[in-house]
Amino acid sequence: MSWFESIVLGLVQGLTEFLPISSSAHLRLAAVAGGWEDPGAAFTAVCQIGTELAVLIYFRKDIARVVSAWFRSLTDRSARSDPDARMGWLVIIGSIPIGVLGLTLQDAIEGPFRDLRLIAVNLIVLGIILGVADRMAARDAGGGRHRAVRQRKELDQLTVRDGLLYGLCQAMALVPGVSRSGATITGGLFLGYRREAAARYSFLLAIPAVLASGGYELTEIGGEDTHVSWGPTILATVIAFLVGYAIIAWFMRWISTRSFMPFVWYRIGVGVVLLVLIWFGVVEPHAGEEFDTPSEVTTGEQAAGW
């Protein structure tokens, strides 16, 4: 991976991680558009550490309060009724599905799930589902001629059941094209939570999963079987952090007054265009995966007598 590639991919990661449009899909598509090798699941996971650091800083007060209350609840039974302590437990519970499925489906995540046809379908299907959920939220908030305004839930009303369902939605994002924030926000809207509440819990829920995944994949960077080295990866991660922080601030302001429909139409548009390009043979479903890895090059050179 060149330094230029790392800059572009870092920008893409920062711009798309918190929007419901799938950062992993956009990293894959950016590489295809540039004629580069697929950055791979390991680079994506490590680069996401940068955007997750942006979450830690942006929500630092919330996180500090939750962590403090959670630790108190370990020894103080009365502290367990604190909403912040409950939030800590619910984030842990909600992280279980993606942890289990991430380890179980690791080979598929690094291989078949990166097929561009699957990514395109996921962009379209999850975009439509997000659109339906968003319309439900708008209808509840606006009421109607023969319908009263329905009060949507806040995070302090989060239950264990809802926490697990959020977690299952997040686990869907193991497949590029789904979107971690898109899946969890969609789940939250269907469960009856306000847009801001759904987005806030989505970001908090992602912290353990992203940091664990990035830490797990650290050993894959710079290995013999990958084209991704440490220097470009670190640069991409730093860029993703800086851009991601700005995107969080903008996104939280956006959803307080506007709907998710622009992202819905964007997802559907990108998915349809990608399917059309694949249908007419302009783009191959496995584009970027055909590049030789270092180990394959070595084998070829040995066969040629080098």
mmCIF file of C-alpha atoms in Angstrom:
data_model
loop_
_atom_site.group_PDB
_atom_site.id
_atom_site.type_symbol
_atom_site.label_atom_id
_atom_site.label_comp_id
_atom_site.label_asym_id
_atom_site.label_seq_id
_atom_site.Cartn_x
_atom_site.Cartn_y
_atom_site.Cartn_z
ATOM 1 C CA MET A 1 0.000 0.000 0.000
ATOM 2 C CA SER A 2 1.361 3.409 -0.992
ATOM 3 C CA TRP A 3 1.246 6.554 1.127
ATOM 4 C CA PHE A 4 -1.238 8.099 -1.294
ATOM 5 C CA GLU A 5 -3.557 5.100 -0.939
ATOM 6 C CA SER A 6 -3.386 5.358 2.845
ATOM 7 C CA ILE A 7 -4.336 9.059 2.737
ATOM 8 C CA VAL A 8 -7.339 8.403 0.504
ATOM 9 C CA LEU A 9 -8.487 5.387 2.490
ATOM 10 C CA GLY A 10 -8.033 7.242 5.783
ATOM 11 C CA LEU A 11 -10.235 10.053 4.476
ATOM 12 C CA VAL A 12 -12.861 7.559 3.303
ATOM 13 C CA GLN A 13 -12.844 5.784 6.665
ATOM 14 C CA GLY A 14 -13.244 9.031 8.595
ATOM 15 C CA LEU A 15 -16.003 10.307 6.325
ATOM 16 C CA THR A 16 -18.094 7.126 6.294
ATOM 17 C CA GLU A 17 -17.647 5.338 9.648
ATOM 18 C CA PHE A 18 -20.385 7.191 11.510
ATOM 19 C CA LEU A 19 -22.783 7.668 8.623
ATOM 20 C CA PRO A 20 -25.230 4.818 7.894
ATOM 21 C CA ILE A 21 -23.584 4.009 4.553
ATOM 22 C CA SER A 22 -20.930 1.375 5.496
ATOM 23 C CA SER A 23 -17.303 2.422 5.847
ATOM 24 C CA SER A 24 -16.000 -1.088 5.031
ATOM 25 C CA ALA A 25 -17.927 -1.056 1.742
ATOM 26 C CA HIS A 26 -16.565 2.368 0.848
ATOM 27 C CA LEU A 27 -12.984 1.332 1.628
ATOM 28 C CA ARG A 28 -13.484 -1.624 -0.694
ATOM 29 C CA LEU A 29 -15.051 0.542 -3.405
ATOM 30 C CA ALA A 30 -12.375 3.243 -3.099
ATOM 31 C CA ALA A 31 -9.699 0.628 -3.700
ATOM 32 C CA VAL A 32 -11.562 -0.691 -6.755
ATOM 33 C CA ALA A 33 -12.016 2.835 -8.144
ATOM 34 C CA GLY A 34 -8.311 3.539 -7.707
ATOM 35 C CA GLY A 35 -7.259 0.232 -9.238
ATOM 36 C CA TRP A 36 -5.645 -0.774 -5.951
ATOM 37 C CA GLU A 37 -5.547 -4.036 -4.107
ATOM 38 C CA ASP A 38 -8.372 -4.660 -1.642
ATOM 39 C CA PRO A 39 -7.106 -3.170 1.658
ATOM 40 C CA GLY A 40 -8.570 -6.181 3.433
ATOM 41 C CA ALA A 41 -10.418 -6.811 6.671
ATOM 42 C CA ALA A 42 -7.306 -6.353 8.841
ATOM 43 C CA PHE A 43 -6.536 -2.851 7.525
ATOM 44 C CA THR A 44 -10.205 -1.903 7.866
ATOM 45 C CA ALA A 45 -10.360 -3.101 11.478
ATOM 46 C CA VAL A 46 -7.155 -1.316 12.505
ATOM 47 C CA CYS A 47 -8.114 1.885 10.686
ATOM 48 C CA GLN A 48 -11.416 1.885 12.574
ATOM 49 C CA ILE A 49 -9.461 2.288 15.807
ATOM 50 C CA GLY A 50 -8.818 5.872 14.681
ATOM 51 C CA THR A 51 -12.485 6.682 14.271
ATOM 52 C CA GLU A 52 -13.277 4.935 17.542
ATOM 53 C CA LEU A 53 -10.777 7.170 19.340
ATOM 54 C CA ALA A 54 -12.821 10.068 17.981
ATOM 55 C CA VAL A 55 -15.882 8.527 19.691
ATOM 56 C CA LEU A 56 -13.973 8.197 22.968
ATOM 57 C CA ILE A 57 -13.053 11.877 22.893
ATOM 58 C CA TYR A 58 -16.379 13.230 21.636
ATOM 59 C CA PHE A 59 -18.405 11.254 24.202
ATOM 60 C CA ARG A 60 -15.699 11.378 26.883
ATOM 61 C CA LYS A 61 -18.018 12.783 29.580
ATOM 62 C CA ASP A 62 -20.708 10.187 28.915
ATOM 63 C CA ILE A 63 -18.144 7.379 28.782
ATOM 64 C CA ALA A 64 -16.381 8.482 31.975
ATOM 65 C CA ARG A 65 -19.706 8.626 33.789
ATOM 66 C CA VAL A 66 -20.782 5.185 32.529
ATOM 67 C CA VAL A 67 -17.438 3.529 33.313
ATOM 68 C CA SER A 68 -17.324 5.038 36.806
ATOM 69 C CA ALA A 69 -20.880 3.962 37.610
ATOM 70 C CA TRP A 70 -20.282 0.480 36.201
ATOM 71 C CA PHE A 71 -17.201 -0.090 38.382
ATOM 72 C CA ARG A 72 -19.127 1.103 41.447
ATOM 73 C CA SER A 73 -21.906 -1.347 40.643
ATOM 74 C CA LEU A 74 -19.459 -4.251 40.921
ATOM 75 C CA THR A 75 -19.152 -3.794 44.672
ATOM 76 C CA ASP A 76 -22.097 -1.589 45.592
ATOM 77 C CA ARG A 77 -25.469 -3.258 45.066
ATOM 78 C CA SER A 78 -27.354 0.042 45.390
ATOM 79 C CA ALA A 79 -25.339 1.528 42.513
ATOM 80 C CA ARG A 80 -26.747 -1.056 40.116
ATOM 81 C CA SER A 81 -29.961 0.938 39.790
ATOM 82 C CA ASP A 82 -27.969 3.894 38.409
ATOM 83 C CA PRO A 83 -28.895 4.366 34.683
ATOM 84 C CA ASP A 84 -25.209 4.855 33.837
ATOM 85 C CA ALA A 85 -24.275 1.566 35.516
ATOM 86 C CA ARG A 86 -27.062 -0.155 33.580
ATOM 87 C CA MET A 87 -25.749 1.392 30.395
ATOM 88 C CA GLY A 88 -22.330 -0.111 31.091
ATOM 89 C CA TRP A 89 -23.823 -3.573 31.513
ATOM 90 C CA LEU A 90 -26.019 -3.171 28.441
ATOM 91 C CA VAL A 91 -23.044 -2.178 26.272
ATOM 92 C CA ILE A 92 -21.269 -5.351 27.429
ATOM 93 C CA ILE A 93 -24.344 -7.495 26.782
ATOM 94 C CA GLY A 94 -24.916 -5.874 23.387
ATOM 95 C CA SER A 95 -21.303 -6.589 22.383
ATOM 96 C CA ILE A 96 -21.626 -10.354 22.850
ATOM 97 C CA PRO A 97 -23.292 -11.176 19.477
ATOM 98 C CA ILE A 98 -20.670 -9.439 17.326
ATOM 99 C CA GLY A 99 -17.853 -10.960 19.384
ATOM 100 C CA VAL A 100 -19.148 -14.492 18.957
ATOM 101 C CA LEU A 101 -20.079 -14.134 15.289
ATOM 102 C CA GLY A 102 -16.892 -12.214 14.468
ATOM 103 C CA LEU A 103 -14.733 -15.127 15.600
ATOM 104 C CA THR A 104 -17.036 -17.737 14.074
ATOM 105 C CA LEU A 105 -17.264 -16.068 10.663
ATOM 106 C CA GLN A 106 -13.697 -14.730 10.442
ATOM 107 C CA ASP A 107 -12.804 -16.607 7.239
ATOM 108 C CA ALA A 108 -15.993 -15.479 5.503
ATOM 109 C CA ILE A 109 -15.452 -11.871 6.620
ATOM 110 C CA GLU A 110 -11.988 -11.858 5.077
ATOM 111 C CA GLY A 111 -13.108 -13.657 1.907
ATOM 112 C CA PRO A 112 -16.615 -14.252 0.445
ATOM 113 C CA PHE A 113 -18.255 -11.368 2.309
ATOM 114 C CA ARG A 114 -16.094 -8.918 0.326
ATOM 115 C CA ASP A 115 -17.731 -9.871 -2.985
ATOM 116 C CA LEU A 116 -18.912 -6.632 -4.635
ATOM 117 C CA ARG A 117 -22.261 -8.171 -5.594
ATOM 118 C CA LEU A 118 -23.030 -8.902 -1.964
ATOM 119 C CA ILE A 119 -21.915 -5.399 -0.965
ATOM 120 C CA ALA A 120 -24.211 -3.832 -3.581
ATOM 121 C CA VAL A 121 -27.225 -5.871 -2.469
ATOM 122 C CA ASN A 122 -26.560 -5.034 1.184
ATOM 123 C CA LEU A 123 -26.359 -1.325 0.387
ATOM 124 C CA ILE A 124 -29.740 -1.439 -1.343
ATOM 125 C CA VAL A 125 -31.616 -3.745 1.042
ATOM 126 C CA LEU A 126 -30.402 -2.129 4.269
ATOM 127 C CA GLY A 127 -31.011 1.284 2.714
ATOM 128 C CA ILE A 128 -34.662 0.396 2.098
ATOM 129 C CA ILE A 129 -35.061 -0.978 5.627
ATOM 130 C CA LEU A 130 -33.491 2.166 7.111
ATOM 131 C CA GLY A 131 -35.910 4.237 5.039
ATOM 132 C CA VAL A 132 -38.899 2.335 6.418
ATOM 133 C CA ALA A 133 -37.637 2.736 9.997
ATOM 134 C CA ASP A 134 -37.008 6.439 9.466
ATOM 135 C CA ARG A 135 -40.507 6.983 8.094
ATOM 136 C CA MET A 136 -41.938 5.244 11.159
ATOM 137 C CA ALA A 137 -39.967 7.586 13.422
ATOM 138 C CA ALA A 138 -41.101 10.642 11.466
ATOM 139 C CA ARG A 139 -44.738 9.519 11.592
ATOM 140 C CA ASP A 140 -44.558 9.016 15.364
ATOM 141 C CA ALA A 141 -42.983 12.441 15.873
ATOM 142 C CA GLY A 142 -45.352 14.288 13.559
ATOM 143 C CA GLY A 143 -48.575 12.527 14.352
ATOM 144 C CA GLY A 144 -51.303 13.241 11.846
ATOM 145 C CA ARG A 145 -54.865 14.303 11.254
ATOM 146 C CA HIS A 146 -56.288 11.221 12.927
ATOM 147 C CA ARG A 147 -53.236 10.126 14.863
ATOM 148 C CA ALA A 148 -51.666 11.515 18.030
ATOM 149 C CA VAL A 149 -47.966 12.158 18.392
ATOM 150 C CA ARG A 150 -46.275 9.077 19.828
ATOM 151 C CA GLN A 151 -43.507 9.665 22.349
ATOM 152 C CA ARG A 152 -40.389 7.726 21.400
ATOM 153 C CA LYS A 153 -38.058 6.135 23.953
ATOM 154 C CA GLU A 154 -34.874 7.594 25.443
ATOM 155 C CA LEU A 155 -31.734 5.650 26.362
ATOM 156 C CA ASP A 156 -32.637 5.503 30.041
ATOM 157 C CA GLN A 157 -35.502 3.224 28.964
ATOM 158 C CA LEU A 158 -33.128 0.713 27.361
ATOM 159 C CA THR A 159 -33.808 -2.871 28.486
ATOM 160 C CA VAL A 160 -31.716 -6.050 28.367
ATOM 161 C CA ARG A 161 -33.891 -7.331 25.534
ATOM 162 C CA ASP A 162 -33.371 -4.149 23.520
ATOM 163 C CA GLY A 163 -29.644 -4.200 24.282
ATOM 164 C CA LEU A 164 -29.338 -7.714 22.860
ATOM 165 C CA LEU A 165 -31.407 -6.810 19.801
ATOM 166 C CA TYR A 166 -29.168 -3.787 19.234
ATOM 167 C CA GLY A 167 -26.204 -6.145 19.499
ATOM 168 C CA LEU A 168 -27.639 -8.528 16.913
ATOM 169 C CA CYS A 169 -28.168 -5.593 14.564
ATOM 170 C CA GLN A 170 -24.564 -4.506 15.084
ATOM 171 C CA ALA A 171 -23.354 -8.035 14.285
ATOM 172 C CA MET A 172 -24.912 -7.718 10.823
ATOM 173 C CA ALA A 173 -22.236 -5.112 10.049
ATOM 174 C CA LEU A 174 -19.648 -7.901 9.861
ATOM 175 C CA VAL A 175 -20.734 -8.032 6.223
ATOM 176 C CA PRO A 176 -19.444 -5.031 4.209
ATOM 177 C CA GLY A 177 -22.284 -2.929 2.863
ATOM 178 C CA VAL A 178 -24.486 -3.257 5.935
ATOM 179 C CA SER A 179 -22.974 -0.447 8.076
ATOM 180 C CA ARG A 180 -22.487 -0.721 11.816
ATOM 181 C CA SER A 181 -24.178 2.598 12.541
ATOM 182 C CA GLY A 182 -26.833 1.977 9.882
ATOM 183 C CA ALA A 183 -27.827 -1.428 11.259
ATOM 184 C CA THR A 184 -27.896 -0.399 14.920
ATOM 185 C CA ILE A 185 -29.680 2.898 14.260
ATOM 186 C CA THR A 186 -32.243 1.065 12.134
ATOM 187 C CA GLY A 187 -32.753 -1.461 14.923
ATOM 188 C CA GLY A 188 -33.137 1.346 17.447
ATOM 189 C CA LEU A 189 -35.742 3.107 15.324
ATOM 190 C CA PHE A 190 -37.769 -0.096 14.953
ATOM 191 C CA LEU A 191 -37.539 -0.588 18.727
ATOM 192 C CA GLY A 192 -39.124 2.831 19.192
ATOM 193 C CA TYR A 193 -36.134 4.991 20.190
ATOM 194 C CA ARG A 194 -35.588 8.583 19.111
ATOM 195 C CA ARG A 195 -33.118 9.184 16.282
ATOM 196 C CA GLU A 196 -30.575 10.861 18.585
ATOM 197 C CA ALA A 197 -30.909 8.121 21.216
ATOM 198 C CA ALA A 198 -30.498 5.374 18.618
ATOM 199 C CA ALA A 199 -27.393 7.029 17.179
ATOM 200 C CA ARG A 200 -25.824 7.716 20.587
ATOM 201 C CA TYR A 201 -26.206 4.121 21.750
ATOM 202 C CA SER A 202 -24.955 2.916 18.358
ATOM 203 C CA PHE A 203 -21.709 4.830 18.856
ATOM 204 C CA LEU A 204 -21.268 3.696 22.469
ATOM 205 C CA LEU A 205 -22.035 0.069 21.596
ATOM 206 C CA ALA A 206 -19.375 0.072 18.873
ATOM 207 C CA ILE A 207 -16.507 0.929 21.251
ATOM 208 C CA PRO A 208 -15.763 -2.565 22.663
ATOM 209 C CA ALA A 209 -16.312 -4.318 19.333
ATOM 210 C CA VAL A 210 -14.149 -1.972 17.262
ATOM 211 C CA LEU A 211 -11.287 -1.778 19.754
ATOM 212 C CA ALA A 212 -11.298 -5.553 20.228
ATOM 213 C CA SER A 213 -11.432 -6.213 16.486
ATOM 214 C CA GLY A 214 -8.689 -3.701 15.748
ATOM 215 C CA GLY A 215 -6.488 -5.102 18.497
ATOM 216 C CA TYR A 216 -7.063 -8.648 17.252
ATOM 217 C CA GLU A 217 -6.041 -7.715 13.700
ATOM 218 C CA LEU A 218 -2.926 -5.760 14.690
ATOM 219 C CA THR A 219 -0.727 -8.812 14.187
ATOM 220 C CA GLU A 220 -1.878 -9.068 10.557
ATOM 221 C CA ILE A 221 -0.424 -5.682 9.595
ATOM 222 C CA GLY A 222 3.031 -5.878 8.052
ATOM 223 C CA GLY A 223 2.931 -9.666 7.780
ATOM 224 C CA GLU A 224 4.353 -11.693 4.916
ATOM 225 C CA ASP A 225 0.918 -12.453 3.503
ATOM 226 C CA THR A 226 -0.314 -8.873 3.264
ATOM 227 C CA HIS A 227 0.549 -5.817 1.187
ATOM 228 C CA VAL A 228 -0.359 -3.482 4.056
ATOM 229 C CA SER A 229 2.577 -2.119 6.083
ATOM 230 C CA TRP A 230 2.645 -0.243 9.375
ATOM 231 C CA GLY A 231 3.565 3.245 8.129
ATOM 232 C CA PRO A 232 0.602 3.747 5.759
ATOM 233 C CA THR A 233 -1.750 2.053 8.225
ATOM 234 C CA ILE A 234 -0.811 4.453 11.018
ATOM 235 C CA LEU A 235 -1.193 7.447 8.692
ATOM 236 C CA ALA A 236 -4.637 6.258 7.557
ATOM 237 C CA THR A 237 -5.674 5.705 11.186
ATOM 238 C CA VAL A 238 -4.608 9.227 12.217
ATOM 239 C CA ILE A 239 -6.452 10.789 9.272
ATOM 240 C CA ALA A 240 -9.541 8.705 10.056
ATOM 241 C CA PHE A 241 -9.463 9.988 13.643
ATOM 242 C CA LEU A 242 -9.272 13.666 12.654
ATOM 243 C CA VAL A 243 -11.938 13.481 9.970
ATOM 244 C CA GLY A 244 -14.141 11.158 12.038
ATOM 245 C CA TYR A 245 -14.275 13.570 14.958
ATOM 246 C CA ALA A 246 -15.615 16.326 12.715
ATOM 247 C CA ILE A 247 -18.173 13.952 11.171
ATOM 248 C CA ILE A 248 -19.533 12.883 14.575
ATOM 249 C CA ALA A 249 -20.180 16.500 15.575
ATOM 250 C CA TRP A 250 -21.895 17.236 12.268
ATOM 251 C CA PHE A 251 -23.940 14.030 12.238
ATOM 252 C CA MET A 252 -25.321 14.466 15.759
ATOM 253 C CA ARG A 253 -26.500 17.968 14.844
ATOM 254 C CA TRP A 254 -27.975 16.746 11.554
ATOM 255 C CA ILE A 255 -30.175 13.990 12.978
ATOM 256 C CA SER A 256 -31.580 16.286 15.673
ATOM 257 C CA THR A 257 -33.588 18.129 13.011
ATOM 258 C CA ARG A 258 -33.463 16.032 9.831
ATOM 259 C CA SER A 259 -34.183 12.501 8.648
ATOM 260 C CA PHE A 260 -31.954 9.705 7.369
ATOM 261 C CA MET A 261 -33.542 9.746 3.896
ATOM 262 C CA PRO A 262 -30.557 11.369 2.102
ATOM 263 C CA PHE A 263 -28.424 8.434 3.271
ATOM 264 C CA VAL A 264 -31.138 5.989 2.216
ATOM 265 C CA TRP A 265 -31.201 7.328 -1.355
ATOM 266 C CA TYR A 266 -27.409 7.462 -1.445
ATOM 267 C CA ARG A 267 -27.125 3.798 -0.409
ATOM 268 C CA ILE A 268 -29.682 2.682 -2.987
ATOM 269 C CA GLY A 269 -28.032 4.764 -5.722
ATOM 270 C CA VAL A 270 -24.526 3.440 -5.057
ATOM 271 C CA GLY A 271 -25.816 -0.134 -4.836
ATOM 272 C CA VAL A 272 -27.729 0.096 -8.117
ATOM 273 C CA VAL A 273 -24.817 1.712 -9.969
ATOM 274 C CA LEU A 274 -22.462 -0.964 -8.664
ATOM 275 C CA LEU A 275 -24.773 -3.776 -9.781
ATOM 276 C CA VAL A 276 -25.108 -2.207 -13.240
ATOM 277 C CA LEU A 277 -21.318 -1.910 -13.579
ATOM 278 C CA ILE A 278 -20.905 -5.543 -12.558
ATOM 279 C CA TRP A 279 -23.713 -6.665 -14.903
ATOM 280 C CA PHE A 280 -22.045 -5.023 -17.915
ATOM 281 C CA GLY A 281 -18.605 -6.316 -16.973
ATOM 282 C CA VAL A 282 -17.112 -2.922 -16.212
ATOM 283 C CA VAL A 283 -16.268 -4.054 -12.686
ATOM 284 C CA GLU A 284 -15.464 -7.605 -11.633
ATOM 285 C CA PRO A 285 -17.145 -8.910 -8.452
ATOM 286 C CA HIS A 286 -13.743 -9.787 -7.008
ATOM 287 C CA ALA A 287 -11.856 -6.751 -8.290
ATOM 288 C CA GLY A 288 -8.798 -5.998 -6.209
ATOM 289 C CA GLU A 289 -8.503 -9.543 -4.914
ATOM 290 C CA GLU A 290 -6.529 -10.831 -7.882
ATOM 291 C CA PHE A 291 -3.316 -9.019 -6.963
ATOM 292 C CA ASP A 292 -0.484 -11.303 -6.009
ATOM 293 C CA THR A 293 0.382 -11.430 -2.322
ATOM 294 C CA PRO A 294 4.057 -11.349 -1.306
ATOM 295 C CA SER A 295 4.028 -15.102 -0.649
ATOM 296 C CA GLU A 296 2.612 -15.765 -4.141
ATOM 297 C CA VAL A 297 5.237 -13.558 -5.744
ATOM 298 C CA THR A 298 7.986 -15.412 -3.924
ATOM 299 C CA THR A 299 6.615 -18.728 -5.111
ATOM 300 C CA GLY A 300 6.454 -17.463 -8.682
ATOM 301 C CA GLU A 301 9.997 -16.150 -8.560
ATOM 302 C CA GLN A 302 11.231 -19.453 -7.204
ATOM 303 C CA ALA A 303 9.456 -21.297 -10.008
ATOM 304 C CA ALA A 304 11.168 -19.003 -12.532
ATOM 305 C CA GLY A 305 14.566 -19.833 -11.116
ATOM 306 C CA TRP A 306 15.194 -16.662 -9.087
#
